[in-house]
mmCIF file of C-alpha atoms in Angstrom:
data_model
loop_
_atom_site.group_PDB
_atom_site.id
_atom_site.type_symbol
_atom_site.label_atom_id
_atom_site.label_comp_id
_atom_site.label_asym_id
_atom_site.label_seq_id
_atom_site.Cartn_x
_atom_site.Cartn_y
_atom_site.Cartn_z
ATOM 1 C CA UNK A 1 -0.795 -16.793 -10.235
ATOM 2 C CA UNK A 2 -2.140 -12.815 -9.706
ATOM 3 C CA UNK A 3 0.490 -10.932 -11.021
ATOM 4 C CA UNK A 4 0.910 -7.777 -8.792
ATOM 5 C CA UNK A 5 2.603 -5.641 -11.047
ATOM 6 C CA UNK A 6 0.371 -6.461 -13.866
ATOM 7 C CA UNK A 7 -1.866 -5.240 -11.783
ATOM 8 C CA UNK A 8 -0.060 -2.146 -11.128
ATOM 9 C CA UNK A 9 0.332 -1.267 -14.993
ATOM 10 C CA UNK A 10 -3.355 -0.804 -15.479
ATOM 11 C CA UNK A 11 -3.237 2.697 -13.226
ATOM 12 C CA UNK A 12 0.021 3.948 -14.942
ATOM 13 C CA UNK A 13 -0.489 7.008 -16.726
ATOM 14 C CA UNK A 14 1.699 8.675 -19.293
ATOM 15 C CA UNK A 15 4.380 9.927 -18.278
ATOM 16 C CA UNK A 16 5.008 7.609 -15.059
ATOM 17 C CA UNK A 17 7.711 5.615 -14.364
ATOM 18 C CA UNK A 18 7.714 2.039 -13.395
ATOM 19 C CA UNK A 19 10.298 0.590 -11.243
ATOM 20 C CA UNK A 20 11.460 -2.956 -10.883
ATOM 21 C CA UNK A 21 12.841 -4.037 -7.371
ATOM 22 C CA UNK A 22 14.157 -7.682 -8.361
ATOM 23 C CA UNK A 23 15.110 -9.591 -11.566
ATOM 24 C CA UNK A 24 11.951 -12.241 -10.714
ATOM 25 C CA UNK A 25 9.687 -9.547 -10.975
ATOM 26 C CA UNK A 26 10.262 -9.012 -15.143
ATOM 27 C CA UNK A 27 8.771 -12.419 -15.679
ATOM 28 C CA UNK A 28 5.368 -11.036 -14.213
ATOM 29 C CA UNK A 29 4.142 -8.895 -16.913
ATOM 30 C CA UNK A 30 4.338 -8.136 -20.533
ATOM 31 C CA UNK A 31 6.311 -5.067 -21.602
ATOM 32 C CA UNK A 32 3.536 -4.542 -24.297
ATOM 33 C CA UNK A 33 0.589 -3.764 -22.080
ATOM 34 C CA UNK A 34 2.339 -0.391 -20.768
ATOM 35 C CA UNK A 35 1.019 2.607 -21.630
ATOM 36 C CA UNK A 36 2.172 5.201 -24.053
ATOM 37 C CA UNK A 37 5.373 7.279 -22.381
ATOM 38 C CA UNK A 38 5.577 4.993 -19.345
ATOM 39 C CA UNK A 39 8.912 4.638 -18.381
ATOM 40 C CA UNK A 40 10.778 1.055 -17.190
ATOM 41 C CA UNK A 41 13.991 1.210 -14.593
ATOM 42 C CA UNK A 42 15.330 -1.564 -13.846
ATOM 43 C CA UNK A 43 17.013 -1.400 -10.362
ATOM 44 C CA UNK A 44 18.153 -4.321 -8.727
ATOM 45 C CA UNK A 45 18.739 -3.472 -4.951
ATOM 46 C CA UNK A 46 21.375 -5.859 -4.813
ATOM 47 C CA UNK A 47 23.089 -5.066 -7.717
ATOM 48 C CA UNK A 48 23.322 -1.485 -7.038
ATOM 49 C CA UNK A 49 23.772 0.836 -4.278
ATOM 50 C CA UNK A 50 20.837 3.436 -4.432
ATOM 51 C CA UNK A 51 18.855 2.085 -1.680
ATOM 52 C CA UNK A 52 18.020 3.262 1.549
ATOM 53 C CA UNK A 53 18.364 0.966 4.682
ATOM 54 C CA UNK A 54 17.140 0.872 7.586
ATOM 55 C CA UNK A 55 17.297 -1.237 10.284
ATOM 56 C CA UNK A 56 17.005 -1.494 14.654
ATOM 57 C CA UNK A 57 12.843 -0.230 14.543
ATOM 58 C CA UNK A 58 11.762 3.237 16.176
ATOM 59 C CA UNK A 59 11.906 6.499 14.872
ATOM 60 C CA UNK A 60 14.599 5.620 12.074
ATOM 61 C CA UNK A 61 12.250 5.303 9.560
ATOM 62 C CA UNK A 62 11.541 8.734 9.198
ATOM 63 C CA UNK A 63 15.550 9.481 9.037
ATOM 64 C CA UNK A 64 15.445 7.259 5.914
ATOM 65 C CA UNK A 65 13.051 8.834 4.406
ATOM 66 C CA UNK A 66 14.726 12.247 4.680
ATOM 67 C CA UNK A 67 17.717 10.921 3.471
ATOM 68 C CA UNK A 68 15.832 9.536 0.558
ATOM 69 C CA UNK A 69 14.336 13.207 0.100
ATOM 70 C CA UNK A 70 17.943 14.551 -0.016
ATOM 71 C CA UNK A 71 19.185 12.546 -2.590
ATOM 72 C CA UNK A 72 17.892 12.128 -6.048
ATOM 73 C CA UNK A 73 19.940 9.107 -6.684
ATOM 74 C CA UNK A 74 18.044 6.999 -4.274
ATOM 75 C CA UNK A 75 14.680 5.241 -5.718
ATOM 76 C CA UNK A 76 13.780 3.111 -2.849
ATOM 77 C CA UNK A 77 13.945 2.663 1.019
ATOM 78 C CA UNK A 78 14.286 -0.923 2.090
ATOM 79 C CA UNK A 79 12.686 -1.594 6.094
ATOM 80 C CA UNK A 80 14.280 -4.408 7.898
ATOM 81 C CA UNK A 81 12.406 -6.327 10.793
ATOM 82 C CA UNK A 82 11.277 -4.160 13.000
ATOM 83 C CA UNK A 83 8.910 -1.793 15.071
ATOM 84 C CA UNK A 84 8.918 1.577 13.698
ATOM 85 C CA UNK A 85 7.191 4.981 14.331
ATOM 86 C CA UNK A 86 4.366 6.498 12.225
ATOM 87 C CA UNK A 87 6.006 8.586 9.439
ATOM 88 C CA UNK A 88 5.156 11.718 7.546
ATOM 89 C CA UNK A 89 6.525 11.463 3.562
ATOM 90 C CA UNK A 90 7.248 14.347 2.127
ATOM 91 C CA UNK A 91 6.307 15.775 -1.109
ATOM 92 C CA UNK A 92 8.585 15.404 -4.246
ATOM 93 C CA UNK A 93 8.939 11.402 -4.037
ATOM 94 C CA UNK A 94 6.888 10.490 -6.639
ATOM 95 C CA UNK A 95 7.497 7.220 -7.881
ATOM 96 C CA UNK A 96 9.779 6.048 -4.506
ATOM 97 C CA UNK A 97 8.889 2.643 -3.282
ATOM 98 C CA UNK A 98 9.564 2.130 0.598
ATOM 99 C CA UNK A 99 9.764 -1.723 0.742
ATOM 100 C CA UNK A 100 10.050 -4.004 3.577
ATOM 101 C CA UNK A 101 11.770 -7.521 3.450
ATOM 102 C CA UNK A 102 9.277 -9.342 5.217
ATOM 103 C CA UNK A 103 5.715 -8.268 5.585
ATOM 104 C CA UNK A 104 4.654 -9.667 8.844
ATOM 105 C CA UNK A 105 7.775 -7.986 10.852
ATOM 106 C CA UNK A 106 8.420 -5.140 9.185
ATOM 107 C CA UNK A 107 5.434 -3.151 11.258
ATOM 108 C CA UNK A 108 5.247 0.588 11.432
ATOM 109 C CA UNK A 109 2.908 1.006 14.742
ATOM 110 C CA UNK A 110 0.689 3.136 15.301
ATOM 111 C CA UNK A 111 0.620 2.692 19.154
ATOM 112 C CA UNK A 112 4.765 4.235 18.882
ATOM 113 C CA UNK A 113 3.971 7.706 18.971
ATOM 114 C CA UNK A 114 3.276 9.793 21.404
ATOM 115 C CA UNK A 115 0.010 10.809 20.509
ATOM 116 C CA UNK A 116 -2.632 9.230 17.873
ATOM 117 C CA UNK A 117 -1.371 9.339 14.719
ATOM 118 C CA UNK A 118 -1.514 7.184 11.397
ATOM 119 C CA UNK A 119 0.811 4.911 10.133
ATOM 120 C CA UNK A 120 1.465 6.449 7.072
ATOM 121 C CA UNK A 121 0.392 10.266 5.723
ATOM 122 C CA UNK A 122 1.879 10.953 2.106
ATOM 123 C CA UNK A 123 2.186 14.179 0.396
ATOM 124 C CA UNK A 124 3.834 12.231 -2.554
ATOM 125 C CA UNK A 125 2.747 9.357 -5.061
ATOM 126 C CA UNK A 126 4.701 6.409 -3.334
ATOM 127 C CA UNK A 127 4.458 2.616 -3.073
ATOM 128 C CA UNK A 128 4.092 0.915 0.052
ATOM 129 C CA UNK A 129 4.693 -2.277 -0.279
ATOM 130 C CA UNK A 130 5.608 -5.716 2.209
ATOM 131 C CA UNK A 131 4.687 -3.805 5.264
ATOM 132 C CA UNK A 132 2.555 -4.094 8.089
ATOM 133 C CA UNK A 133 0.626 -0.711 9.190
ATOM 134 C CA UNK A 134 -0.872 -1.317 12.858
ATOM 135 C CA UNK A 135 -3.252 0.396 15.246
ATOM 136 C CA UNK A 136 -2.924 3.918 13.468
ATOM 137 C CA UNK A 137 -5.231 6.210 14.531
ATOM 138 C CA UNK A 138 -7.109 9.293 12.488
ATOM 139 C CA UNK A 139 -9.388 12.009 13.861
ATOM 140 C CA UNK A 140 -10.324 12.313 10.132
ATOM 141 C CA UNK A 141 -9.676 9.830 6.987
ATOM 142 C CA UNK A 142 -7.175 7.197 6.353
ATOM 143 C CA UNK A 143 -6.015 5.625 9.968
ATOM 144 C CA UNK A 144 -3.571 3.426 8.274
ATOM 145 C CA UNK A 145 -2.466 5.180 5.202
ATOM 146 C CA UNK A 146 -3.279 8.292 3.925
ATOM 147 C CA UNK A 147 -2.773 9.282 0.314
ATOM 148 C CA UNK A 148 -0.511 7.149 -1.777
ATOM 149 C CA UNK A 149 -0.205 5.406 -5.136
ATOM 150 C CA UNK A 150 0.597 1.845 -5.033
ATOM 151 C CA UNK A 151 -0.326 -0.234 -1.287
ATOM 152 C CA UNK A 152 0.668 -3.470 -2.461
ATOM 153 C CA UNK A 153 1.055 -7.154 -0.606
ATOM 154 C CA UNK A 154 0.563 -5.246 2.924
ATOM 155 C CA UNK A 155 -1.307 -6.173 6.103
ATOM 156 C CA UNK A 156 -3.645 -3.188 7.530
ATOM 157 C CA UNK A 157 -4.897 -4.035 10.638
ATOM 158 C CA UNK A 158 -6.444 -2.781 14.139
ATOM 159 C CA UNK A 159 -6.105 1.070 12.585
ATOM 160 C CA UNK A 160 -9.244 3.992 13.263
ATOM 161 C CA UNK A 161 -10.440 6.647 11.934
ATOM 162 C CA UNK A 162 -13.298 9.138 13.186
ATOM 163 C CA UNK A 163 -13.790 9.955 9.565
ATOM 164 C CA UNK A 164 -13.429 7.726 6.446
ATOM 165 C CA UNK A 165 -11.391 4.600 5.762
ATOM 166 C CA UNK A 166 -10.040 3.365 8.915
ATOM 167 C CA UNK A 167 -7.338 1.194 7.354
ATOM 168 C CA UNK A 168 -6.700 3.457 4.558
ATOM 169 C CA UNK A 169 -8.009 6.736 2.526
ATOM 170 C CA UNK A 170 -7.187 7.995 -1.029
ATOM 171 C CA UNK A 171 -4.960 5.617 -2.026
ATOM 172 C CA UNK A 172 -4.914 5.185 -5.951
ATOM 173 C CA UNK A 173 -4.944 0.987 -5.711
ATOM 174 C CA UNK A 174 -4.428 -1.202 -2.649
ATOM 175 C CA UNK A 175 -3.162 -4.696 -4.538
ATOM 176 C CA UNK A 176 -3.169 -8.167 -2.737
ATOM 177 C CA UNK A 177 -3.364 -7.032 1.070
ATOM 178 C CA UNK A 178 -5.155 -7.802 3.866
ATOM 179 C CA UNK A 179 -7.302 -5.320 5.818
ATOM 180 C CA UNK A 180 -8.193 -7.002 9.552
ATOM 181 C CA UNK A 181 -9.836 -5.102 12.724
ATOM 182 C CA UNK A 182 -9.943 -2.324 11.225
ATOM 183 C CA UNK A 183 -12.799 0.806 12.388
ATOM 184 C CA UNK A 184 -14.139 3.820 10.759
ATOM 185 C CA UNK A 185 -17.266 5.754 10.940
ATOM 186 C CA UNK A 186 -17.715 4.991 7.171
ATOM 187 C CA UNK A 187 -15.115 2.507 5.198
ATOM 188 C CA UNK A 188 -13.963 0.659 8.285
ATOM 189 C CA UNK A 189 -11.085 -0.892 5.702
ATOM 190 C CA UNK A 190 -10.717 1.642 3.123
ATOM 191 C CA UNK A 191 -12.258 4.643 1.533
ATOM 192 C CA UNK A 192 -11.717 6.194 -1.949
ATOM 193 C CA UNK A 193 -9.275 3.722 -3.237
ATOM 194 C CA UNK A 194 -8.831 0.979 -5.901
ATOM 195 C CA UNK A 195 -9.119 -2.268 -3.973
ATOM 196 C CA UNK A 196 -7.412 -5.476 -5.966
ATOM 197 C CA UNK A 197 -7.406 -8.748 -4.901
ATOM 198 C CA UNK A 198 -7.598 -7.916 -1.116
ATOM 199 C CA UNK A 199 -9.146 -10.141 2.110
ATOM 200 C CA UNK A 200 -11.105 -8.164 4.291
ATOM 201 C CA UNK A 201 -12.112 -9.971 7.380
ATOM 202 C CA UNK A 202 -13.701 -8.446 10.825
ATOM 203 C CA UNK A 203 -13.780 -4.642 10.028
ATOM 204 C CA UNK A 204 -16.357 -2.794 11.997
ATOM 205 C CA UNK A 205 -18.208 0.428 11.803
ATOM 206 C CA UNK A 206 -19.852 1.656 8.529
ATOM 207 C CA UNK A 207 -20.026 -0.104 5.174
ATOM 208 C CA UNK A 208 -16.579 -2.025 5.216
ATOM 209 C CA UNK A 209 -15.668 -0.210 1.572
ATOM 210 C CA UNK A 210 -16.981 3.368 0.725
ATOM 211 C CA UNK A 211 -16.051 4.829 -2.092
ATOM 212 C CA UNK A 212 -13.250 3.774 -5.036
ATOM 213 C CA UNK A 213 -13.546 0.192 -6.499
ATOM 214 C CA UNK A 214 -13.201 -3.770 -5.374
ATOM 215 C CA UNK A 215 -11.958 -6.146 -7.919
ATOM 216 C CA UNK A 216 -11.175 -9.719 -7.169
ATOM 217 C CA UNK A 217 -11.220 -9.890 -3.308
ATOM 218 C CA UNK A 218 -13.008 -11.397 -0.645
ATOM 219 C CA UNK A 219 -15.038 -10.519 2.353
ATOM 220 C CA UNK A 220 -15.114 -12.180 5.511
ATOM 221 C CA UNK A 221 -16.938 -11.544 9.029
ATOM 222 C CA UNK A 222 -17.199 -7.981 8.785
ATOM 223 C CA UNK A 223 -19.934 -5.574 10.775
ATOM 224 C CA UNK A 224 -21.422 -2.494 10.371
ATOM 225 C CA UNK A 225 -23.675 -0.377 11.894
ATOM 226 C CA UNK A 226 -26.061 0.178 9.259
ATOM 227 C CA UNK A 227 -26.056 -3.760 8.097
ATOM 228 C CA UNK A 228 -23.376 -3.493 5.830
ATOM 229 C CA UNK A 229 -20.808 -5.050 7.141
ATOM 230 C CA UNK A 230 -20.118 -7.582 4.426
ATOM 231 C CA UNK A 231 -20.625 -4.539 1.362
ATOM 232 C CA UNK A 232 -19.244 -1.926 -0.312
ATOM 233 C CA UNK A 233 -21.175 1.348 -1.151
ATOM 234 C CA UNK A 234 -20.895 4.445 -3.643
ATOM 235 C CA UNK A 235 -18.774 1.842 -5.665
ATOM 236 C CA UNK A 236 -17.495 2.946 -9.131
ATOM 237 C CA UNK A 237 -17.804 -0.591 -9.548
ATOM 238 C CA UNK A 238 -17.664 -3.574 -8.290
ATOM 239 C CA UNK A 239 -16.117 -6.322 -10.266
ATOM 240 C CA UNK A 240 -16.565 -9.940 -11.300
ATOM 241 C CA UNK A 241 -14.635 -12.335 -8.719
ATOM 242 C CA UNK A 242 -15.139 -10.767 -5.760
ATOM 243 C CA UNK A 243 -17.153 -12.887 -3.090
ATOM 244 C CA UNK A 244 -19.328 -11.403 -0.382
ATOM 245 C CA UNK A 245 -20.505 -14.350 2.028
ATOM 246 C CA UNK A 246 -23.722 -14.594 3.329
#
């Protein structure tokens, strides 16, 4: 099967440090193919007690994420089922991994705040990962997310922007995740981000991927503007296994 964190070695620099959430997850890569200087932590959540929780939906979210801010101990924030408030993460988390424990509940809604707003906006390298980022909203890039390292195994869907990237913008790889009904004036999924073994299906507005790569995924019933709907443009490039119907 795709190994996702095989996937996530290959954008590891020097210096980085790679976490591991559960034992399972050793057996998908080898230890060799890490780069020079790239640290390995292994941190079992439930073996150990340096996890945030949070639980109960609404503006929590952003609590645990300050109280992940305020203490260096803590390398992850786990998100129980729920409907949670857009959130703003702060620089100096580098490396944290917010994490929820089942993908299609664990929703951070757009819709929730008072005014438009996007799921996610990062000022620090994070990974996003078993989440579900609805109906955000941009006047600019990135109505989903906005800036992050690692999206992995997330669902993107009904999220704008008036700019670039309406599910999400700047992210350095988006791994096994699904981008649906998503909108943007150019990049209705994403925009100027590493795109891995993703399904796109019914994004509208400009070319459905501007920007960044595609490796390995799969386009489906998407519409643009300008005819695009089913490509990618201004590609650094555009790999082998991915399949563009007709």
């Amino acid at each position: 099967c795709f190994s996702r964190v095989a996937d996530a070695i290959g954008i590891l620099n020097r210096g980085d440090t790679l976490y591991l959430l559960a034992e399972e997850v050793e057996e998908m890569f080898d230890e060799e193919r890490l780069p020079a200087g790239v640290t390995i932590v292994r941190k079992y959540p439930q073996a150990v007690g340096d996890v945030v929780k949070v639980e109960g939906g609404g503006t929590v979210l952003q609590a645990g994420l300050d109280a992940l801010a305020a203490d260096p101990a803590m390398f992850a924030l786990e998100v129980a089922p729920g409907r949670y408030a857009p959130v703003k993460i702060p620089a100096g988390l580098d490396g944290k991994v917010v994490y929820g424990t089942d993908a299609a509940s664990c929703i951070i809604d757009g819709s929730l705040a008072h005014e438009a707003s996007r799921c996610v906006e990062s000022q620090s390298a994070v990974i996003l990962s078993n989440l579900t980022l609805r109906a955000g909203s941009a006047a600019g890039d990135g109505g989903g997310v906005k800036g992050a390292k690692l999206v992995i195994d997330c669902i993107i869907e009904n999220c704008t922007a008036t700019g670039a990237g309406g599910g999400v913008s700047g992210v350095d790889a988006v791994i096994a995740s699904l981008f649906e009904g998503n909108a943007a004036a150019n990049g209705a999924a994403a925009a100027n981000s590493a795109l891995k073994s993703c399904t796109l299906v019914s994004n509208t507005g400009g070319a459905t991927v501007a920007g960044g790569s595609v490796e390995h995924s799969v386009f489906v019933d998407n519409a643009s503007v300008d005819g695009a709907g089913n490509l990618a443009t201004n590609m650094d490039f555009f790999a082998a296994g991915t399949r563009q119907p007709t």
